[in-house]
Coordinates of C-alpha atoms and ligand atoms in Angstrom, one line a residue:
Chain A
X129 CA -1.1 9.7 30.9
X130 CA -3.9 10.0 27.8
X131 CA -5.7 13.6 28.0
X132 CA -8.9 13.9 26.1
X133 CA -10.6 17.4 25.8
X134 CA -13.8 18.3 24.5
X135 CA -13.2 16.3 21.4
X136 CA -15.4 16.3 18.7
X137 CA -14.7 14.4 15.2
X138 CA -17.0 13.2 12.0
X139 CA -16.8 12.4 8.4
X140 CA -17.7 15.0 6.5
X141 CA -21.2 15.9 7.8
X142 CA -22.8 16.6 11.2
X143 CA -20.4 15.9 13.6
X144 CA -20.3 12.2 14.7
X145 CA -18.5 12.2 18.1
X146 CA -19.6 15.7 20.1
X147 CA -17.4 17.3 22.7
X148 CA -15.9 14.1 25.1
X149 CA -13.7 14.8 27.6
X150 CA -12.5 11.2 28.6
X151 CA -8.6 10.7 30.8
X152 CA -6.4 7.6 31.2
X153 CA -4.5 7.7 34.0
X154 CA -0.8 6.0 33.4
X155 CA -0.9 2.4 34.1
X156 CA -4.9 1.9 34.2
X157 CA -7.2 0.5 32.4
X158 CA -10.3 2.0 30.9
X159 CA -12.6 1.0 29.2
X160 CA -15.7 2.8 27.2
X161 CA -18.8 0.9 26.6
X162 CA -21.7 1.7 23.7
X163 CA -23.7 0.0 21.3
X164 CA -23.8 -0.4 18.1
X165 CA -22.9 3.0 15.8
X166 CA -22.8 5.0 19.7
X167 CA -18.6 6.2 17.6
X168 CA -16.7 3.8 19.2
X169 CA -14.5 3.4 16.1
X170 CA -15.2 7.3 15.9
X171 CA -13.4 8.1 18.5
X172 CA -10.7 5.2 18.7
X173 CA -9.7 6.5 15.1
X174 CA -9.5 10.2 15.8
X175 CA -7.3 9.4 19.1
X176 CA -5.3 7.5 16.5
X177 CA -5.0 10.6 13.8
X178 CA -6.8 8.4 11.2
X179 CA -9.4 11.0 11.1
X180 CA -9.0 14.8 12.0
X181 CA -10.6 16.0 14.8
X182 CA -13.1 18.7 14.3
X183 CA -12.4 20.6 17.8
X184 CA -11.1 19.4 21.2
X185 CA -7.9 18.4 21.7
X186 CA -5.3 15.1 22.4
X187 CA -2.6 15.2 25.0
X188 CA -0.2 12.0 25.7
X189 CA 1.7 12.8 28.5
X190 CA 0.5 16.9 28.1
X191 CA 1.9 16.8 24.9
X192 CA -1.1 17.6 22.4
X193 CA -1.3 14.9 19.6
X194 CA -4.4 15.9 18.2
X195 CA -4.1 16.6 14.3
X196 CA -0.5 15.0 13.4
X197 CA -0.7 12.3 11.4
X198 CA -1.1 8.7 12.6
X199 CA 2.7 7.5 12.1
X200 CA 3.4 10.6 14.1
X201 CA 1.2 9.8 17.1
X202 CA 2.1 5.9 16.8
X203 CA 6.1 7.4 17.4
X204 CA 4.7 8.8 19.9
X205 CA 3.7 6.2 22.0
X206 CA 0.2 5.5 21.0
X207 CA -1.0 2.2 19.4
X208 CA -4.7 0.8 17.8
X209 CA -5.1 -2.5 17.5
X210 CA -8.6 -1.8 15.1
X211 CA -11.8 -3.1 14.6
X212 CA -12.1 -6.2 12.8
X213 CA -8.0 -7.3 13.6
X214 CA -7.1 -6.2 10.1
X215 CA -3.9 -8.7 10.0
X216 CA -2.6 -8.4 6.8
X217 CA -3.3 -10.8 5.1
X218 CA -1.4 -11.6 2.2
X219 CA 1.6 -10.6 4.6
X220 CA 2.9 -13.9 7.0
X221 CA 2.9 -13.7 10.9
X222 CA 6.0 -13.3 11.2
X223 CA 5.8 -10.3 8.9
X224 CA 3.1 -8.7 10.2
X225 CA 4.6 -8.6 13.6
X226 CA 7.9 -7.0 11.8
X227 CA 5.9 -4.5 10.4
X228 CA 4.4 -3.5 13.7
X229 CA 7.9 -2.4 14.4
X230 CA 8.4 -0.2 11.7
X231 CA 7.3 3.3 13.4
X232 CA 9.0 1.7 16.4
X233 CA 11.2 4.5 18.7
X234 CA 14.3 3.2 19.5
X235 CA 15.6 -0.8 19.3
X236 CA 13.9 -3.5 21.4
X237 CA 11.8 -5.3 19.1
X238 CA 13.7 -8.3 18.8
X239 CA 12.5 -8.8 22.6
X240 CA 9.3 -7.9 21.7
X241 CA 9.0 -10.0 18.8
X242 CA 10.2 -13.1 21.0
X243 CA 8.0 -12.6 24.6
X244 CA 5.4 -12.1 21.7
X245 CA 6.3 -15.8 20.4
X246 CA 6.7 -16.6 23.9
X247 CA 3.6 -15.9 25.0
X248 CA 1.4 -17.0 22.0
X249 CA 3.4 -20.5 20.6
X250 CA 0.5 -20.7 18.0
X251 CA 1.7 -17.6 16.3
X252 CA 5.7 -19.0 16.3
X253 CA 4.6 -22.3 15.1
X254 CA 2.9 -20.3 12.1
X255 CA 5.2 -17.5 11.9
X256 CA 5.5 -18.6 7.6
X257 CA 2.1 -18.7 7.2
X258 CA 0.0 -15.7 5.6
X259 CA -1.9 -14.1 8.2
X260 CA -5.3 -14.4 6.7
X261 CA -5.4 -18.4 7.0
X262 CA -5.5 -17.7 11.5
X263 CA -8.4 -18.6 12.7
X264 CA -9.7 -15.4 13.9
X265 CA -8.7 -15.6 18.0
X266 CA -5.2 -16.4 16.5
X267 CA -5.9 -13.1 14.3
X268 CA -6.6 -10.7 17.6
X269 CA -3.6 -12.5 19.0
X270 CA -1.6 -10.9 16.1
X271 CA -3.0 -7.9 15.8
X272 CA -2.1 -7.0 19.5
X273 CA 1.0 -8.4 18.9
X274 CA 1.8 -6.6 16.1
X275 CA 0.6 -3.2 17.9
X276 CA 3.1 -4.2 20.4
X277 CA 5.7 -4.5 18.4
X278 CA 5.4 -0.6 18.3
X279 CA 6.4 -0.3 21.5
X280 CA 2.8 1.6 22.7
X281 CA 2.8 2.9 26.4
X282 CA -0.7 3.2 26.0
X283 CA -2.9 0.5 23.8
X284 CA -6.0 1.3 22.3
X285 CA -8.2 -2.2 21.2
X286 CA -11.4 -1.4 19.8
X287 CA -13.9 -4.3 20.4
X288 CA -11.4 -7.2 20.6
X289 CA -14.0 -9.6 21.2
X290 CA -15.9 -9.4 17.9
X291 CA -16.9 -12.2 16.8
X292 CA -15.4 -14.5 18.8
X293 CA -16.1 -17.4 21.0
X294 CA -16.5 -17.2 25.4
X295 CA -13.3 -19.2 25.6
X296 CA -11.1 -16.7 23.4
X297 CA -13.0 -13.5 24.7
X298 CA -11.5 -14.6 27.9
X299 CA -8.3 -15.1 27.1
X300 CA -8.0 -11.8 25.3
X301 CA -9.0 -10.3 28.4
X302 CA -6.4 -12.1 30.5
X303 CA -4.1 -11.2 29.0
X304 CA -5.1 -7.2 28.4
X305 CA -4.7 -7.7 32.6
X306 CA -1.3 -9.0 32.1
X307 CA -0.1 -6.4 29.9
X308 CA -1.8 -4.1 32.3
X309 CA 0.0 -5.8 35.4
X310 CA 3.3 -4.8 33.8
X311 CA 2.6 -1.6 33.2
X312 CA 1.4 -0.8 29.8
X313 CA -2.1 2.0 29.7
X314 CA -5.0 0.3 28.4
X315 CA -7.7 2.2 26.7
X316 CA -10.6 -0.6 26.0
X317 CA -13.7 -0.2 23.4
X318 CA -15.9 -2.8 23.9
X319 CA -19.9 -4.0 22.9
X320 CA -19.2 -6.7 25.7
X321 CA -20.1 -4.6 28.9
X322 CA -20.0 -7.1 31.4
X323 CA -16.5 -8.5 30.7
X324 CA -15.0 -5.0 30.2
X325 CA -16.4 -3.4 33.1
X326 CA -15.5 -6.5 34.6
X327 CA -11.5 -6.1 33.5
X328 CA -11.3 -2.1 33.9
X329 CA -11.1 0.1 37.1
X330 CA -13.3 2.9 35.8
X331 CA -15.7 3.1 32.2
X332 CA -17.6 5.8 30.2
X333 CA -20.5 4.8 28.4
X334 CA -20.6 6.4 24.8
X335 CA -24.1 6.7 23.7
X336 CA -24.8 8.8 20.1
X337 CA -21.2 10.9 20.2
X338 CA -21.2 11.4 23.8
X339 CA -20.7 10.8 26.8
X340 CA -23.3 9.9 29.0
X341 CA -22.1 8.3 32.4
X342 CA -19.2 7.8 34.1
X343 CA -17.2 6.1 37.3
X344 CA -15.8 3.1 39.1
X345 CA -16.4 0.1 36.9
X346 CA -18.1 -1.8 39.1
X347 CA -20.4 1.2 40.0
X348 CA -20.9 1.2 36.0
X349 CA -21.7 -2.8 36.2
X350 CA -24.4 -2.1 39.2
X351 CA -26.2 0.7 37.6
X352 CA -29.5 0.1 36.2
X353 CA -29.4 2.4 33.5
X354 CA -26.9 -0.3 32.3
X355 CA -27.6 -2.9 33.3
X356 CA -30.7 -2.6 31.0
X357 CA -29.2 -1.4 27.9
X358 CA -25.7 -3.8 27.9
X359 CA -26.0 -6.4 29.8
X360 CA -29.4 -7.6 29.2
X361 CA -31.9 -10.1 30.5
X362 CA -28.5 -12.2 31.6
X363 CA -26.9 -10.5 33.7
X364 CA -30.6 -10.3 35.9
X365 CA -30.2 -14.0 35.9
X366 CA -26.8 -13.8 36.9
X367 CA -27.5 -11.2 39.9
Chain B
X297 CA 16.3 -16.6 -38.9
X298 CA 14.4 -18.0 -35.9
X299 CA 17.0 -17.4 -33.7
X300 CA 17.1 -13.9 -34.6
X301 CA 13.6 -13.6 -34.5
X302 CA 13.4 -14.8 -30.7
X303 CA 16.2 -12.1 -29.8
X304 CA 14.3 -9.7 -31.5
X305 CA 10.8 -10.5 -29.5
X306 CA 12.4 -11.0 -26.7
X307 CA 14.3 -8.1 -26.3
X308 CA 11.3 -6.0 -27.2
X309 CA 9.1 -7.4 -24.8
X310 CA 12.3 -6.3 -22.1
X311 CA 11.5 -3.4 -22.9
X312 CA 7.5 -3.0 -22.5
X313 CA 8.3 -5.4 -19.5
X314 CA 10.1 -2.2 -17.9
X315 CA 7.3 -0.1 -18.6
X316 CA 4.5 -2.3 -17.7
X317 CA 6.5 -3.2 -14.5
X318 CA 6.3 0.3 -13.3
X319 CA 2.4 0.7 -14.4
X320 CA 1.6 -2.5 -12.1
X321 CA 3.8 -1.1 -9.0
X322 CA 1.5 1.7 -8.9
X323 CA -1.4 -0.4 -9.7
X324 CA -0.5 -2.6 -7.3
X325 CA 0.4 -0.5 -4.2
X326 CA -2.0 2.3 -4.4
X327 CA -5.0 1.0 -6.5
X328 CA -4.0 3.7 -9.2
X329 CA -3.8 3.4 -13.0
X330 CA -1.6 6.4 -14.0
X331 CA -2.9 6.9 -17.8
X332 CA 0.1 10.0 -18.1
X333 CA 2.9 6.7 -17.4
X334 CA 2.8 6.8 -21.7
X335 CA 3.7 10.9 -21.7
X336 CA 6.0 9.7 -19.0
X337 CA 8.0 7.2 -20.7
X338 CA 8.3 10.0 -23.6
X339 CA 9.9 12.9 -21.9
X340 CA 12.6 10.4 -20.5
X341 CA 13.0 9.3 -24.0
X342 CA 13.4 13.3 -25.0
X343 CA 15.6 13.5 -21.9
X344 CA 17.8 11.3 -22.3
X345 CA 18.0 12.8 -26.0
X346 CA 18.8 16.2 -24.6
X347 CA 21.6 14.9 -22.6
X348 CA 23.6 13.1 -25.2
X349 CA 22.8 15.5 -27.9
X350 CA 23.4 19.2 -25.9
X351 CA 25.2 18.2 -22.9
X352 CA 27.3 15.3 -25.8
X353 CA 27.3 12.9 -22.2
X354 CA 27.9 9.4 -22.6
X355 CA 24.6 7.1 -23.4
X356 CA 24.4 5.3 -19.8
X357 CA 24.2 9.3 -18.4
X358 CA 21.0 10.1 -20.6
X359 CA 19.5 6.8 -19.4
X360 CA 20.2 7.8 -15.2
X361 CA 19.3 11.5 -16.5
X362 CA 16.3 10.0 -18.3
X363 CA 14.8 7.9 -15.4
X364 CA 16.0 10.2 -12.8
X365 CA 13.6 13.3 -14.7
X366 CA 10.4 10.6 -15.0
X367 CA 10.8 9.7 -12.0
X368 CA 10.2 13.2 -10.2
X369 CA 7.3 13.0 -13.6
X370 CA 5.7 10.2 -11.4
X371 CA 5.9 12.2 -8.4
X372 CA 4.7 15.2 -9.7
X373 CA 1.4 13.3 -11.0
X374 CA 0.6 11.6 -7.5
X375 CA 1.0 15.3 -5.9
X376 CA -0.9 17.3 -8.9
X377 CA -3.2 14.6 -9.5
X378 CA -3.7 11.2 -7.4
X379 CA -3.0 12.6 -4.1
X380 CA -5.2 15.9 -4.1
X381 CA -8.3 13.0 -5.8
X382 CA -7.5 10.7 -3.0
X383 CA -8.2 13.7 -0.5
X384 CA -11.1 14.6 -2.3
X385 CA -12.5 11.4 -1.8
X386 CA -12.9 11.5 -5.8
X387 CA -13.2 8.0 -7.4
X388 CA -10.5 6.0 -9.6
X389 CA -12.4 6.7 -12.3
X390 CA -11.6 10.4 -11.7
X391 CA -8.1 9.6 -11.4
X392 CA -7.9 7.8 -14.6
X393 CA -9.7 11.0 -15.8
X394 CA -6.5 12.8 -14.3
X395 CA -4.0 10.6 -15.7
X396 CA -5.2 11.1 -19.4
X397 CA -5.0 15.4 -18.4
X398 CA -1.6 15.2 -17.4
X399 CA -0.7 12.9 -20.2
X400 CA -2.0 15.5 -22.7
X401 CA -0.7 18.4 -20.7
X402 CA 2.9 16.9 -21.1
X403 CA 2.5 15.9 -24.7
X404 CA 1.4 19.5 -25.5
X405 CA 4.3 20.9 -23.5
X406 CA 7.0 18.5 -25.5
X407 CA 5.5 19.8 -28.7
X408 CA 5.9 23.1 -27.6
X409 CA 9.6 22.7 -26.7
X410 CA 10.9 19.8 -28.8
X411 CA 8.5 20.4 -31.8
X412 CA 6.7 17.7 -33.5
X413 CA 8.7 15.8 -36.0
X414 CA 9.7 12.8 -35.4
X415 CA 13.6 12.9 -34.7
X416 CA 16.3 10.3 -33.6
X417 CA 19.1 9.2 -31.3
X418 CA 22.4 9.7 -33.1
X419 CA 24.5 7.0 -33.6
X420 CA 26.1 5.3 -30.6
X421 CA 27.7 2.4 -29.6
X422 CA 24.5 1.4 -27.3
X423 CA 22.7 0.6 -30.7
X424 CA 25.5 -0.6 -33.1
X425 CA 27.5 -2.8 -31.5
X426 CA 26.4 -6.1 -31.9
X427 CA 27.9 -9.5 -31.6
X428 CA 27.1 -13.0 -33.3
X429 CA 25.1 -15.8 -30.9
X430 CA 23.8 -18.5 -33.1
X431 CA 24.1 -17.0 -36.5
X432 CA 21.7 -14.2 -34.8
X433 CA 22.9 -10.8 -34.6
X434 CA 22.9 -9.7 -31.2
X435 CA 22.3 -5.9 -30.5
X436 CA 24.2 -4.5 -27.4
X437 CA 21.3 -2.4 -26.9
X438 CA 19.0 -5.8 -26.8
X439 CA 21.2 -7.0 -24.0
X440 CA 21.0 -3.9 -22.1
X441 CA 17.3 -4.3 -22.5
X442 CA 16.7 -7.8 -21.5
X443 CA 19.2 -7.4 -18.6
X444 CA 17.7 -4.0 -17.6
X445 CA 14.5 -5.6 -17.5
X446 CA 15.6 -8.9 -15.5
X447 CA 17.8 -6.5 -13.1
X448 CA 14.5 -4.9 -12.6
X449 CA 12.1 -8.1 -11.5
X450 CA 14.6 -9.5 -9.1
X451 CA 15.7 -5.9 -7.5
X452 CA 12.1 -4.9 -6.9
X453 CA 10.8 -8.9 -5.5
X454 CA 14.1 -8.5 -3.4
X455 CA 13.3 -5.3 -2.4
X456 CA 9.6 -6.3 -1.3
X457 CA 10.2 -9.5 -0.2
X458 CA 12.7 -8.7 2.1
X459 CA 13.4 -5.4 3.0
X460 CA 11.9 -3.1 5.7
X461 CA 10.4 -1.1 3.3
X462 CA 9.2 -3.7 1.0
X463 CA 7.2 -5.2 4.2
X464 CA 5.7 -1.3 4.2
X465 CA 5.0 -1.0 0.9
X466 CA 3.2 -4.6 0.8
X467 CA 1.1 -2.9 4.0
X468 CA 0.4 0.0 2.3
X469 CA -0.7 -2.4 -0.6
X470 CA -3.0 -4.3 1.3
X471 CA -4.6 -1.3 3.4
X472 CA -3.4 2.3 4.0
X473 CA -4.9 2.8 7.1
X474 CA -3.2 -0.2 8.7
X475 CA -0.2 1.0 7.3
X476 CA -0.3 4.1 9.0
X477 CA -1.5 2.4 12.5
X478 CA 1.8 0.4 12.1
X479 CA 3.6 3.6 11.9
X480 CA 4.4 3.1 8.1
X481 CA 4.6 7.1 6.4
X482 CA 2.0 6.2 3.1
X483 CA 3.0 9.8 2.2
X484 CA 5.7 9.2 1.5
X485 CA 5.9 5.5 0.5
X486 CA 3.8 6.8 -2.4
X487 CA 5.5 9.4 -3.6
X488 CA 8.6 6.6 -3.6
X489 CA 6.6 4.2 -5.5
X490 CA 5.6 6.7 -7.7
X491 CA 9.4 7.7 -8.5
X492 CA 10.3 4.0 -9.0
X493 CA 7.2 3.7 -11.5
X494 CA 8.2 7.1 -13.1
X495 CA 11.8 5.7 -13.7
X496 CA 11.2 2.8 -15.3
X497 CA 9.3 4.5 -18.0
X498 CA 12.2 6.9 -18.4
X499 CA 14.7 4.2 -18.4
X500 CA 12.1 1.7 -21.3
X501 CA 11.7 5.6 -23.4
X502 CA 15.4 5.4 -23.8
X503 CA 15.6 2.1 -24.7
X504 CA 12.4 2.1 -26.7
X505 CA 14.2 5.2 -28.9
X506 CA 17.1 3.9 -29.7
X507 CA 15.3 0.5 -30.5
X508 CA 13.2 2.1 -32.9
X509 CA 15.6 5.4 -34.1
X510 CA 12.8 7.6 -33.1
X511 CA 11.6 9.9 -30.4
X512 CA 8.1 12.0 -31.0
X513 CA 5.7 13.8 -28.8
X514 CA 3.2 11.0 -29.7
X515 CA 5.5 7.7 -29.1
X516 CA 3.7 7.5 -25.3
X517 CA 0.1 6.7 -26.2
X518 CA 1.4 3.6 -28.1
X519 CA 2.8 2.0 -24.8
X520 CA 0.4 2.9 -23.2
X521 CA -2.0 0.7 -25.1
X522 CA 0.6 -1.9 -24.7
X523 CA 1.3 -1.7 -21.4
X524 CA -2.5 -2.0 -19.9
X525 CA -2.1 -5.3 -22.1
X526 CA 0.7 -6.6 -20.6
X527 CA -0.6 -5.4 -16.8
X528 CA -3.6 -7.1 -17.6
X529 CA -2.1 -10.4 -18.7
X530 CA 0.6 -10.5 -16.5
X531 CA -2.2 -10.0 -13.4
X532 CA -2.5 -6.4 -11.5
X533 CA -0.6 -5.7 -9.5
X534 CA 2.2 -9.1 -10.4
X535 CA 5.4 -8.1 -11.1
X536 CA 6.2 -11.0 -12.1
X537 CA 3.3 -11.3 -14.8
X538 CA 4.3 -8.1 -16.2
X539 CA 7.7 -9.3 -17.3
X540 CA 6.5 -13.1 -19.0
X541 CA 3.5 -10.8 -20.1
X542 CA 6.1 -7.9 -21.2
X543 CA 8.7 -10.7 -23.0
X544 CA 4.9 -12.4 -24.3
X545 CA 3.8 -9.5 -26.2
X546 CA 6.9 -8.6 -27.7
X547 CA 7.1 -12.4 -28.8
X548 CA 4.3 -12.6 -30.5
X549 CA 4.6 -9.5 -31.8
X550 CA 7.7 -10.5 -33.9
X551 CA 5.9 -13.4 -34.5
X552 CA 3.1 -11.3 -36.2
X553 CA 5.0 -9.5 -38.1
X554 CA 7.1 -12.4 -39.8
X555 CA 3.7 -14.4 -40.5
X556 CA 1.2 -11.9 -41.6
X557 CA 3.8 -8.7 -42.4
X558 CA 4.5 -5.6 -40.2
X559 CA 1.1 -3.8 -41.5
X560 CA -1.2 -6.6 -39.0
X561 CA 1.6 -6.4 -36.0
X562 CA -0.9 -4.1 -33.6
X563 CA -3.6 -6.6 -34.9
X564 CA -2.4 -10.0 -34.8
X565 CA -0.7 -8.9 -31.6
X566 CA -3.8 -8.2 -29.6
X567 CA -5.8 -10.1 -31.1
X568 CA -4.2 -12.9 -29.3
X569 CA -3.7 -11.1 -26.3
X570 CA -7.8 -10.7 -26.7
X571 CA -7.5 -14.9 -26.9
X572 CA -5.5 -15.6 -24.1
X573 CA -7.8 -13.6 -21.9
X574 CA -10.8 -15.1 -23.5
X575 CA -9.4 -18.3 -22.5
X576 CA -8.0 -16.7 -19.1
X577 CA -10.1 -14.0 -18.1
X578 CA -7.9 -13.5 -15.0
X579 CA -4.4 -13.2 -16.1
X580 CA -2.3 -15.7 -17.0
X581 CA -1.3 -15.8 -13.4
X582 CA -4.4 -15.7 -11.4
X583 CA -3.3 -14.1 -8.1
X584 CA -5.2 -10.7 -7.8
X585 CA -2.8 -10.5 -5.5
X586 CA -0.8 -7.2 -5.5
X587 CA 2.8 -6.4 -5.8
X588 CA 2.9 -10.4 -5.4
X589 CA 6.6 -11.1 -6.2
Ligands
ATP220 N1 -17.3 6.1 7.2 C1 -17.8 6.7 7.6 N2 -18.6 7.6 7.0 C2 -19.7 8.4 7.8 N3 -20.3 8.1 8.5 C3 -19.6 6.9 9.1 C4 -18.5 6.3 8.9 N4 -18.1 5.3 9.6 C5 -19.3 5.7 10.8 N5 -19.7 6.7 10.3 C6 -21.1 7.1 11.2 O1 -21.2 7.3 12.5 C7 -21.7 7.0 13.7 C8 -20.6 6.1 14.7 O2 -19.8 5.0 13.9 P1 -18.6 4.2 14.8 O3 -18.6 3.3 13.7 O4 -18.1 5.0 15.1 O5 -19.9 3.2 15.7 P2 -19.4 2.4 16.8 O6 -19.4 2.5 18.0 O7 -18.3 1.8 16.5 O8 -20.2 0.8 16.0 P3 -20.0 -0.6 16.2 O9 -20.8 -1.0 18.0 O10 -21.2 -0.9 15.3 O11 -19.0 -0.5 15.8 C9 -22.5 5.7 13.2 O12 -23.3 6.4 13.3 C10 -22.1 5.5 11.7 O13 -22.9 5.6 11.0
MG221 MG1 -16.9 0.2 15.9

């Protein structure tokens, strides 16, 4: 469904992302893990059209979308939940969700809104409050809800676990699992390799802007290089 | 006497407000201080004048034409100056210089086309007609100015607060990238905002020319400084603040003419503004929140 071939990208200087190829099948949930500065955000921002690729191609259902403006990519069915949540602080919770449907093709946004409120009663309770007043976990739920309002077929998430308590992280990952089971295709970028590999079916490892490893998630989770670099001592204790 | 001065001050302030609302809108949404706004105001005045004189059309149509032409000049400033600078990652000081440069070009063009002498609108019903109210003479023009300012604020506030486009504009004000991610065509929203801002400046230009009976290529410089003052007084990006700030500046100016004479009008006006800023450094309304109605 999402196909990335030989993608490179950067910020005007030398390429940060170099020759990255990956694919996400329809209904799949795939993760890209990588440490600080590996290029995860650069990858997702390029896929979403916020950064113009230097080379390579991105296809959504066979249709090339790379180089298109972000709003067109959103209309084509790809939405990004950005790093650091980026809820629109001065807008109310409900306004955040409604503006999320701005780029929606076709109707159904009222149903999506109802479904989001059903799933997150906290958001419904606080729908008139400025989004900036929500807790970190609630803001992450709102950011995901806002992306869902566009009615995407592929959802990209940039480190949704960042800065959140373990319990909240588990809740978010449970939600992603649920959404995936309902048919949504998910590409999840994470530093929290353990949780990401537990959720995803397949994974890629990004290092210095290149894919250095890929495979089924449980295989990656057992690979010595990953255990050492990402799962650390706690993994050995667990094992 | 007092009522008369009050009427004069409020109507003058209303014109400042219409100008300043456009100014503050562009600042609030795009963080751009558009210093070509004064020249756009001046061009609005000339376009209105030409429509009245050459085409002999009625004044309301002239205001409409002036607002449209000035709106297009606002669009031009985005396309020629602000967008290219932003794409190149220029600092906002560069945008200010770019705006000033565009203003100088627009003023030079006006001098070429219209000459440097001060001209005025022909006599007309809007400036002539008046009614008596509590012993004060209320020109139709003054009523129009006050009505236009109120209408603009209410319409803009409602647009920003209750419509899809309004939510999109406020999202752009928060972050252009976030706006893009929810599917907002940011470039188009920016153009629209520049158009509205320019149109307000152009409309204000016609009203101001009628009130002061003068049009000249340099008339934009004074209003630019006043717009800047009102922008800061009302709180950056605050639309209601621009209305209140504009009216306040108008009242202060009229009062200072009465108290110390017209030669000191600007000195006293700006002096009082300075005093207000010294006591309330964040402006009258402490929200730095952009485009809050
Ligand atoms: N706006 C920018 N301008 C220039 N260089 C940037 C910019 N953003 C990121 N970089 C560089 O690109 C590289 C990859 O950054 P990126 O943000 O994509 O990493 P990341 O994997 O998302 O890291 P993190 O886990 O910290 O979010 C880094 O070396 C970083 O310094
Ligand atoms: Mg990142």
